[in-house]
Tab-separated table of C-alpha atoms in Angstrom:
chain	number	residue	atom	x	y	z
A	1494	MET	CA	8.306	41.729	7.729
A	1495	SER	CA	7.340	38.260	6.587
A	1496	GLU	CA	3.897	38.049	5.086
A	1497	LYS	CA	1.437	35.204	5.117
A	1498	LYS	CA	0.020	34.033	1.834
A	1499	LEU	CA	-3.671	34.647	1.282
A	1500	PRO	CA	-5.512	31.547	0.035
A	1501	ILE	CA	-6.370	31.438	-3.685
A	1502	TRP	CA	-9.920	30.690	-4.883
A	1503	GLU	CA	-10.953	29.693	-8.389
A	1504	VAL	CA	-13.917	31.594	-9.773
A	1505	PHE	CA	-16.685	30.146	-11.945
A	1506	ILE	CA	-19.347	32.338	-13.491
A	1507	GLN	CA	-22.741	31.475	-14.907
A	1508	PRO	CA	-23.146	33.943	-17.769
A	1509	LYS	CA	-26.942	33.728	-17.765
A	1510	THR	CA	-29.694	31.761	-16.057
A	1511	GLY	CA	-29.682	28.143	-17.191
A	1512	ALA	CA	-26.151	28.226	-18.652
A	1513	SER	CA	-23.194	26.139	-17.485
A	1514	PHE	CA	-20.740	27.735	-15.086
A	1515	GLN	CA	-17.452	28.671	-16.728
A	1516	HIS	CA	-14.048	29.177	-15.199
A	1517	ALA	CA	-13.161	32.884	-15.169
A	1518	GLY	CA	-9.919	33.042	-13.182
A	1519	ASN	CA	-9.027	33.329	-9.524
A	1520	VAL	CA	-8.907	35.705	-6.572
A	1521	HIS	CA	-7.035	35.933	-3.291
A	1522	ALA	CA	-9.265	36.012	-0.209
A	1523	THR	CA	-9.180	34.962	3.427
A	1524	ASP	CA	-12.675	33.446	3.563
A	1525	LYS	CA	-15.600	32.493	1.358
A	1526	GLU	CA	-17.515	35.754	1.754
A	1527	MET	CA	-14.479	37.782	0.779
A	1528	ALA	CA	-13.806	35.403	-2.106
A	1529	LEU	CA	-17.312	35.957	-3.466
A	1530	GLN	CA	-17.098	39.727	-3.096
A	1531	ASN	CA	-13.658	39.916	-4.680
A	1532	ALA	CA	-14.832	37.692	-7.524
A	1533	ARG	CA	-17.810	40.000	-8.119
A	1534	GLU	CA	-15.573	43.094	-8.194
A	1535	LEU	CA	-12.985	41.473	-10.411
A	1536	TYR	CA	-14.975	39.409	-12.905
A	1537	THR	CA	-18.475	40.895	-13.160
A	1538	ARG	CA	-18.033	44.654	-13.394
A	1539	ARG	CA	-20.014	44.616	-16.643
A	1540	GLN	CA	-22.869	42.262	-15.798
A	1541	GLU	CA	-20.966	39.202	-16.997
A	1542	GLY	CA	-22.935	36.813	-14.807
A	1543	THR	CA	-26.034	35.818	-12.887
A	1544	CYS	CA	-24.294	33.609	-10.326
A	1545	ILE	CA	-20.750	32.974	-9.075
A	1546	TRP	CA	-19.103	29.871	-7.585
A	1547	VAL	CA	-15.815	30.125	-5.716
A	1548	VAL	CA	-13.780	27.132	-4.602
A	1549	LYS	CA	-10.374	26.997	-2.970
A	1550	THR	CA	-7.764	26.151	-5.595
A	1551	GLU	CA	-6.269	23.456	-3.366
A	1552	ASN	CA	-9.588	21.594	-3.483
A	1553	ILE	CA	-9.558	21.226	-7.254
A	1554	VAL	CA	-8.304	17.933	-8.662
A	1555	SER	CA	-6.972	17.956	-12.209
A	1556	SER	CA	-5.846	15.234	-14.591
A	1557	SER	CA	-2.314	15.780	-15.849
A	1558	PRO	CA	-1.440	16.757	-19.400
A	1559	GLU	CA	1.353	14.119	-19.630
A	1560	ASP	CA	-1.239	11.403	-19.135
A	1561	GLN	CA	-3.665	12.870	-21.636
A	1562	ALA	CA	-3.322	10.054	-24.169
A	1563	SER	CA	-3.720	7.142	-21.778
A	1564	PHE	CA	-6.238	8.892	-19.542
A	1565	PHE	CA	-8.687	9.494	-22.369
A	1566	ASP	CA	-7.851	6.265	-24.168
A	1567	PRO	CA	-11.124	4.505	-23.229
A	1568	ALA	CA	-13.042	6.962	-25.443
A	1569	ASP	CA	-10.720	6.380	-28.380
A	1570	ASP	CA	-12.251	3.338	-30.095
A	1571	LYS	CA	-15.986	3.648	-29.537
A	1572	VAL	CA	-17.274	5.097	-32.766
A	1573	TYR	CA	-20.628	3.464	-32.042
A	1574	ARG	CA	-21.214	6.259	-29.530
A	1575	TYR	CA	-21.867	8.623	-32.461
A	1576	PRO	CA	-25.141	8.584	-34.425
A	1577	ALA	CA	-23.311	8.482	-37.793
A	1578	PHE	CA	-22.094	4.930	-36.966
A	1579	PHE	CA	-25.547	3.500	-37.634
A	1580	LYS	CA	-26.822	2.970	-41.169
A	1581	VAL	CA	-30.524	3.703	-41.308
A	1582	SER	CA	-32.887	3.883	-44.288
A	1583	LYS	CA	-33.423	7.427	-45.516
A	1584	LYS	CA	-37.124	6.749	-45.487
A	1585	ALA	CA	-37.114	6.415	-41.718
A	1586	LYS	CA	-37.947	9.931	-40.509
A	1587	GLY	CA	-37.513	11.537	-37.119
A	1588	LEU	CA	-34.368	9.552	-36.147
B	585	MET	CA	14.737	13.531	-22.013
B	586	SER	CA	14.909	17.310	-21.859
B	587	ALA	CA	15.951	17.468	-25.529
B	588	ASP	CA	12.852	15.436	-26.476
B	589	ASN	CA	10.694	17.683	-24.335
B	590	GLU	CA	12.094	20.722	-26.047
B	591	ILE	CA	11.277	19.321	-29.485
B	592	ILE	CA	7.717	18.467	-28.476
B	593	PHE	CA	7.367	21.898	-26.920
B	594	GLN	CA	8.512	23.714	-30.051
B	595	GLU	CA	6.282	21.541	-32.245
B	596	LYS	CA	3.292	22.560	-30.163
B	597	ILE	CA	4.223	26.217	-30.462
B	598	ASP	CA	4.731	25.915	-34.220
B	599	ALA	CA	1.349	24.215	-34.573
B	600	GLY	CA	-0.254	27.192	-32.840
B	601	LEU	CA	-1.239	25.242	-29.720
B	602	LYS	CA	-1.309	26.924	-26.325
B	603	ILE	CA	1.028	25.969	-23.493
B	604	GLU	CA	-0.767	25.413	-20.186
B	605	PRO	CA	0.651	25.698	-16.645
B	606	LYS	CA	1.156	21.963	-16.125
B	607	ASP	CA	2.811	21.396	-19.522
B	608	TRP	CA	6.559	20.972	-19.753
B	609	MET	CA	8.284	24.198	-20.765
B	610	PRO	CA	11.918	25.327	-21.056
B	611	ASP	CA	13.203	27.207	-18.038
B	612	LYS	CA	13.956	30.233	-20.155
B	613	TYR	CA	10.394	30.306	-21.481
B	614	ARG	CA	9.082	30.292	-17.920
B	615	LYS	CA	11.506	33.017	-16.857
B	616	HIS	CA	10.716	35.169	-19.868
B	617	LEU	CA	6.997	34.880	-19.152
B	618	ILE	CA	7.374	35.726	-15.466
B	619	ARG	CA	9.400	38.786	-16.394
B	620	GLN	CA	7.062	39.958	-19.156
B	621	ILE	CA	3.681	39.235	-17.544
B	622	SER	CA	4.662	40.597	-14.139
B	623	GLN	CA	6.056	43.735	-15.757
B	624	HIS	CA	2.722	44.088	-17.485
B	625	ALA	CA	0.837	43.537	-14.204
B	626	HIS	CA	2.976	46.073	-12.343
B	627	SER	CA	2.332	48.600	-15.118
B	628	GLU	CA	-1.423	48.288	-14.624
B	629	ILE	CA	-1.085	48.746	-10.865
B	630	ILE	CA	1.390	51.641	-10.953
B	631	GLY	CA	-0.646	53.109	-13.821
B	632	MET	CA	-3.448	53.792	-11.349
B	633	GLN	CA	-1.399	56.540	-9.707
B	634	PRO	CA	-1.055	59.179	-12.439
B	635	GLU	CA	-4.814	58.988	-13.054
B	636	GLY	CA	-5.742	58.643	-9.394
B	637	ASN	CA	-4.033	62.018	-9.034
B	638	TRP	CA	-6.974	63.683	-10.841
B	639	ILE	CA	-9.999	61.879	-9.391
B	640	THR	CA	-10.643	64.532	-6.744
B	641	ARG	CA	-10.259	67.306	-9.315
B	642	ALA	CA	-12.323	65.892	-12.178
B	643	PRO	CA	-14.293	68.732	-13.818
B	644	SER	CA	-17.734	67.073	-13.506
B	645	LEU	CA	-19.474	64.261	-11.692
B	646	ARG	CA	-19.689	62.325	-14.962
B	647	ALA	CA	-15.962	62.719	-15.580
B	648	LYS	CA	-15.238	61.632	-12.026
B	649	MET	CA	-17.391	58.488	-12.188
B	650	VAL	CA	-15.838	57.493	-15.494
B	651	LEU	CA	-12.308	58.039	-14.220
B	652	ILE	CA	-12.974	56.015	-11.066
B	653	ALA	CA	-14.359	53.163	-13.177
B	654	LYS	CA	-11.320	53.308	-15.412
B	655	VAL	CA	-8.857	53.232	-12.519
B	656	GLN	CA	-10.775	50.305	-11.017
B	657	ASP	CA	-10.420	48.494	-14.344
B	658	GLU	CA	-6.659	49.013	-14.219
B	659	ALA	CA	-6.605	47.357	-10.801
B	660	GLY	CA	-8.594	44.473	-12.258
B	661	HIS	CA	-6.222	44.132	-15.189
B	662	GLY	CA	-3.288	44.031	-12.807
B	663	LEU	CA	-4.967	41.236	-10.865
B	664	TYR	CA	-5.767	39.159	-13.985
B	665	LEU	CA	-2.114	39.393	-14.897
B	666	TYR	CA	-0.801	38.589	-11.419
B	667	SER	CA	-2.999	35.477	-11.503
B	668	ALA	CA	-1.518	34.479	-14.850
B	669	THR	CA	2.007	35.003	-13.489
B	670	GLU	CA	1.259	32.922	-10.404
B	671	THR	CA	0.470	29.905	-12.610
B	672	LEU	CA	4.197	29.879	-13.452
B	673	GLY	CA	5.136	29.028	-9.874
B	674	ILE	CA	5.825	32.398	-8.255
B	675	THR	CA	3.779	33.861	-5.389
B	676	ARG	CA	1.982	37.206	-5.333
B	677	ASN	CA	4.101	38.277	-2.336
B	678	GLU	CA	7.284	37.568	-4.259
B	679	LEU	CA	6.025	39.542	-7.269
B	680	ILE	CA	5.159	42.543	-5.111
B	681	LYS	CA	8.567	42.373	-3.453
B	682	GLN	CA	10.250	42.400	-6.877
B	683	LEU	CA	8.298	45.530	-7.801
B	684	GLN	CA	9.066	47.350	-4.587
B	685	THR	CA	12.782	46.528	-4.611
B	686	GLY	CA	13.167	47.511	-8.259
B	687	LYS	CA	14.041	43.994	-9.422
B	688	ALA	CA	10.977	44.022	-11.662
B	689	LYS	CA	10.182	46.922	-13.970
B	690	TYR	CA	6.943	48.535	-15.066
B	691	SER	CA	6.201	50.672	-18.078
B	692	SER	CA	8.258	53.870	-17.891
B	693	ILE	CA	5.363	55.966	-19.133
B	694	PHE	CA	3.927	56.002	-15.621
B	695	ASN	CA	6.978	57.834	-14.320
B	696	TYR	CA	5.829	61.002	-16.077
B	697	PRO	CA	3.695	63.444	-14.055
B	698	THR	CA	0.068	64.340	-14.854
B	699	LEU	CA	0.037	68.144	-14.871
B	700	SER	CA	-3.405	69.051	-16.187
B	701	TRP	CA	-6.837	67.527	-16.770
B	702	ALA	CA	-5.916	67.203	-20.445
B	703	ASP	CA	-3.400	64.578	-19.350
B	704	MET	CA	-6.332	62.318	-18.457
B	705	GLY	CA	-7.289	62.646	-22.114
B	706	ALA	CA	-3.784	62.028	-23.421
B	707	ILE	CA	-3.283	59.001	-21.195
B	708	GLY	CA	-6.520	57.340	-22.267
B	709	TRP	CA	-6.021	58.167	-25.916
B	710	LEU	CA	-2.275	57.603	-26.316
B	711	VAL	CA	-1.110	55.440	-23.431
B	712	ASP	CA	-4.103	53.115	-23.485
B	713	GLY	CA	-4.065	53.343	-27.274
B	714	ALA	CA	-0.485	52.111	-27.393
B	715	ALA	CA	-1.232	49.464	-24.778
B	716	ILE	CA	-4.196	48.216	-26.825
B	717	VAL	CA	-2.028	47.730	-29.933
B	718	ASN	CA	0.313	45.629	-27.844
B	719	GLN	CA	-2.438	43.757	-26.014
B	720	GLN	CA	-4.422	42.930	-29.133
B	721	SER	CA	-1.332	41.282	-30.526
B	722	LEU	CA	-0.769	39.425	-27.238
B	723	ARG	CA	-4.209	37.783	-27.324
B	724	ARG	CA	-2.475	35.260	-29.588
B	725	THR	CA	0.460	34.672	-27.243
B	726	SER	CA	1.428	31.011	-26.785
B	727	TYR	CA	0.896	30.830	-23.008
B	728	GLY	CA	-2.752	29.979	-22.284
B	729	PRO	CA	-3.314	31.941	-19.041
B	730	TYR	CA	-1.622	35.046	-20.497
B	731	SER	CA	-3.675	34.834	-23.660
B	732	ARG	CA	-6.930	34.491	-21.704
B	733	ALA	CA	-6.036	37.485	-19.524
B	734	MET	CA	-5.338	39.527	-22.652
B	735	ILE	CA	-8.665	38.645	-24.233
B	736	ARG	CA	-10.477	39.787	-21.098
B	737	ILE	CA	-8.412	42.969	-20.864
B	738	CYS	CA	-8.910	43.923	-24.508
B	739	LYS	CA	-12.684	43.706	-24.089
B	740	GLU	CA	-12.525	46.267	-21.313
B	741	GLU	CA	-9.769	48.480	-22.625
B	742	SER	CA	-11.454	50.118	-25.586
B	743	PHE	CA	-13.708	52.154	-23.294
B	744	HIS	CA	-10.517	53.611	-21.821
B	745	GLN	CA	-9.242	54.841	-25.109
B	746	ARG	CA	-12.581	56.357	-26.127
B	747	GLN	CA	-12.847	58.080	-22.755
B	748	GLY	CA	-9.440	59.709	-23.333
B	749	TYR	CA	-10.172	60.697	-26.902
B	750	GLU	CA	-13.464	62.263	-25.820
B	751	ILE	CA	-11.645	64.482	-23.308
B	752	MET	CA	-9.075	65.520	-25.924
B	753	SER	CA	-11.666	66.267	-28.544
B	754	LYS	CA	-13.811	68.309	-26.112
B	755	MET	CA	-10.820	70.352	-25.017
B	756	SER	CA	-9.486	70.919	-28.501
B	757	ASN	CA	-12.924	72.248	-29.457
B	758	GLY	CA	-13.109	74.379	-26.316
B	759	THR	CA	-11.704	77.740	-25.248
B	760	PRO	CA	-8.238	78.821	-26.453
B	761	GLU	CA	-6.875	77.894	-23.006
B	762	GLN	CA	-8.368	74.421	-23.250
B	763	GLN	CA	-7.009	73.976	-26.767
B	764	GLU	CA	-3.598	74.997	-25.547
B	765	MET	CA	-3.809	72.538	-22.673
B	766	ALA	CA	-4.775	69.703	-25.032
B	767	GLN	CA	-1.909	70.485	-27.403
B	768	ASP	CA	0.563	70.817	-24.539
B	769	SER	CA	-0.547	67.468	-23.209
B	770	LEU	CA	-0.111	65.792	-26.602
B	771	ASN	CA	3.344	67.386	-26.860
B	772	ARG	CA	4.399	65.885	-23.560
B	773	TRP	CA	2.887	62.401	-23.998
B	774	TRP	CA	3.538	61.658	-27.667
B	775	TRP	CA	7.166	60.589	-27.431
B	776	PRO	CA	6.848	58.641	-24.170
B	777	ALA	CA	3.889	56.818	-25.763
B	778	LEU	CA	6.098	55.767	-28.703
B	779	MET	CA	8.717	54.604	-26.203
B	780	MET	CA	6.177	52.226	-24.658
B	781	PHE	CA	6.841	49.743	-27.466
B	782	GLY	CA	10.423	49.362	-26.272
B	783	PRO	CA	13.790	49.596	-28.055
B	784	HIS	CA	14.215	49.047	-31.787
B	785	ASP	CA	14.062	45.363	-32.742
B	786	SER	CA	17.770	45.503	-33.576
B	787	ASP	CA	18.516	46.628	-29.978
B	788	SER	CA	15.996	44.550	-28.100
B	789	ALA	CA	17.568	41.896	-25.901
B	790	HIS	CA	14.422	39.814	-25.614
B	791	THR	CA	12.834	39.825	-29.062
B	792	SER	CA	14.307	36.746	-30.743
B	793	ASN	CA	13.335	33.997	-28.284
B	794	ALA	CA	10.057	35.747	-27.601
B	795	MET	CA	9.148	35.518	-31.294
B	796	LYS	CA	10.365	31.923	-31.699
B	797	TRP	CA	8.263	30.875	-28.722
B	798	LYS	CA	5.368	33.054	-29.850
B	799	ILE	CA	5.275	34.861	-26.523
B	800	LYS	CA	5.314	38.077	-28.509
B	801	ARG	CA	3.358	38.088	-31.771
B	802	GLY	CA	4.543	41.384	-33.219
B	803	THR	CA	7.918	43.104	-32.980
B	804	ASN	CA	8.403	46.398	-31.134
B	805	ASP	CA	8.920	48.365	-34.339
B	806	ASP	CA	5.965	46.820	-36.202
B	807	LEU	CA	3.575	47.500	-33.350
B	808	ARG	CA	4.893	51.053	-32.939
B	809	GLN	CA	4.288	51.705	-36.630
B	810	LEU	CA	0.738	50.395	-36.354
B	811	PHE	CA	0.104	52.778	-33.455
B	812	VAL	CA	1.509	55.804	-35.323
B	813	ASP	CA	-0.558	55.060	-38.421
B	814	ARG	CA	-3.746	54.840	-36.376
B	815	THR	CA	-3.114	57.843	-34.183
B	816	VAL	CA	-2.054	60.467	-36.741
B	817	LYS	CA	-5.480	60.431	-38.340
B	818	GLN	CA	-7.207	60.655	-34.973
B	819	ALA	CA	-5.137	63.744	-34.100
B	820	ASP	CA	-5.963	65.397	-37.433
B	821	LEU	CA	-9.633	64.870	-36.833
B	822	ILE	CA	-9.651	66.908	-33.634
B	823	GLY	CA	-7.226	69.541	-34.889
B	824	LEU	CA	-4.209	68.630	-32.784
B	825	GLU	CA	-0.693	68.545	-34.119
B	826	ILE	CA	1.697	65.664	-33.493
B	827	PRO	CA	4.950	67.175	-32.188
B	828	ASP	CA	7.231	65.637	-34.805
B	829	PRO	CA	8.614	67.718	-37.727
B	830	ASP	CA	9.719	64.525	-39.485
B	831	LEU	CA	6.275	62.964	-39.491
B	832	LYS	CA	4.975	62.477	-43.029
B	833	TRP	CA	3.008	60.007	-45.109
B	834	ASN	CA	5.163	57.690	-47.152
B	835	PRO	CA	3.171	56.670	-50.259
B	836	GLU	CA	5.555	53.820	-51.051
B	837	SER	CA	5.501	52.040	-47.720
B	838	LYS	CA	1.903	53.202	-47.116
B	839	HIS	CA	2.905	54.126	-43.572
B	840	TYR	CA	3.832	57.309	-41.766
B	841	ASP	CA	7.544	57.968	-41.436
B	842	PHE	CA	8.417	59.505	-38.099
B	843	GLY	CA	11.407	61.006	-36.297
B	844	GLU	CA	13.895	59.227	-34.061
B	845	ILE	CA	13.003	58.621	-30.438
B	846	ASP	CA	15.232	60.111	-27.743
B	847	TRP	CA	16.654	56.821	-26.488
B	848	GLU	CA	18.808	58.537	-23.913
B	849	GLU	CA	15.661	59.787	-22.195
B	850	PHE	CA	14.129	56.301	-22.504
B	851	TRP	CA	17.031	54.610	-20.702
B	852	GLU	CA	17.266	57.350	-18.077
B	853	VAL	CA	13.645	56.744	-17.082
B	854	VAL	CA	13.978	52.947	-17.279
B	855	ASN	CA	16.971	53.177	-14.961
B	856	GLY	CA	15.027	55.063	-12.317
B	857	ASN	CA	15.743	58.698	-13.117
B	858	GLY	CA	12.330	59.769	-14.414
B	859	PHE	CA	10.243	62.480	-12.763
B	860	CYS	CA	8.166	60.191	-10.574
B	861	ASN	CA	10.001	56.843	-10.222
B	862	LYS	CA	10.606	57.242	-6.486
B	863	GLU	CA	7.170	58.639	-5.720
B	864	ARG	CA	5.389	55.795	-7.525
B	865	ILE	CA	7.234	53.049	-5.656
B	866	ASN	CA	7.042	54.866	-2.316
B	867	ASN	CA	3.275	55.222	-2.668
B	868	HIS	CA	2.947	51.548	-3.512
B	869	THR	CA	5.137	50.434	-0.622
B	870	ASN	CA	3.356	52.672	1.875
B	871	ALA	CA	-0.103	51.552	0.801
B	872	HIS	CA	1.009	47.938	0.979
B	873	THR	CA	2.623	48.275	4.415
B	874	GLU	CA	-0.240	50.295	5.852
B	875	GLY	CA	-2.689	47.678	4.600
B	876	ASN	CA	-0.839	44.829	6.244
B	877	TRP	CA	-2.915	44.892	9.437
B	878	VAL	CA	-6.075	44.488	7.356
B	879	ARG	CA	-4.776	41.309	5.736
B	880	GLU	CA	-3.612	39.989	9.098
B	881	ALA	CA	-6.944	40.754	10.748
B	882	ALA	CA	-8.863	39.117	7.891
B	883	LEU	CA	-6.720	35.985	8.141
B	884	ALA	CA	-7.179	35.838	11.914
B	885	TYR	CA	-10.935	36.258	11.498
B	886	ALA	CA	-11.052	33.470	8.921
B	887	GLU	CA	-9.135	31.158	11.261
B	888	LYS	CA	-11.435	31.879	14.178
B	889	THR	CA	-14.645	31.404	12.210
B	890	GLN	CA	-13.327	28.141	10.791
B	891	ASN	CA	-12.430	26.883	14.256
B	892	GLY	CA	-15.895	27.793	15.497
B	893	ASP	CA	-14.545	30.414	17.934
B	894	LEU	CA	-16.915	32.939	16.364
B	895	LYS	CA	-20.587	32.659	15.351
């Protein structure tokens, strides 16, 4: 008997109110309701979250590790984006 | 090109960096991981059966709720690990087929029968105890998804071991019949638990590459020794005796020396001749086949709702 593949959904959990959602893993499910329920059973059996996002894996776009150097190159030479770049008198408070 | 890749790959491993699914990796590394992680996943799933056997006969409501929660955790652990395996380019259906046709193995310990309630204690205490030693070491494995699954599993697993130890300690402080049951259970599970760590390092076909690539972070014999050292004291504390006449403290090595494992029995069970090998796989195959209509119906429902035929 040949079997159809169930779609895969990536699961993101917000650990507490106000926090950023974090990737937890994935689940197999046929639709979004089932994906949410499976994610709850699989990743929050011990109150690990206050909210769950699920998104079909095929809808996620990722940069590729081979291109890491060139892809992030624009951020490489801009030290002036960090506060330590600027020399300021120690007498100036609250900066 | 491939030679360069291999050098970069090994440099990453040596520097303690994790390998992620999209990174280049040697074919043998990928194959080793698929074999090891799926074997681990199958063990969690098949491991539900010996314990599931006692859910309806748990001695109290509390014991029953705890056991159900534990078995549900095992299912979860299996799923974390299947997910990690799938990142290596193999489908869940293919993995399940490998299990059911015997191409993939699972831990032989689950081919032993669970004869009394004390076995729920011995499994939690010894089998989960041995698994924890292995899993704690694997949190530092070089493959990112495997490592993350292990971290999650370890967080959940220590409740399992405490649950088992609680049963053993209650029974060994109970009536003479209960004490006898606890000791009998330890007698039956002790050696299979030691076998869980696999063959001696000198006889293990997979150890050398696995260590070089940091897939495994401790050798079979080292991890087994760690488990023995931990467990002997726990047995003493609840008045149970480890069934090994050669077991004794070695003040020089600061470890317990222990007797030789019956490797003939180990290979017999690995090769399919244990008490429950056939039953375990038959149960899995039947449950999977009987559940097929549910998956088909759910897929059909999803298609119809997406097309707007429903709602």
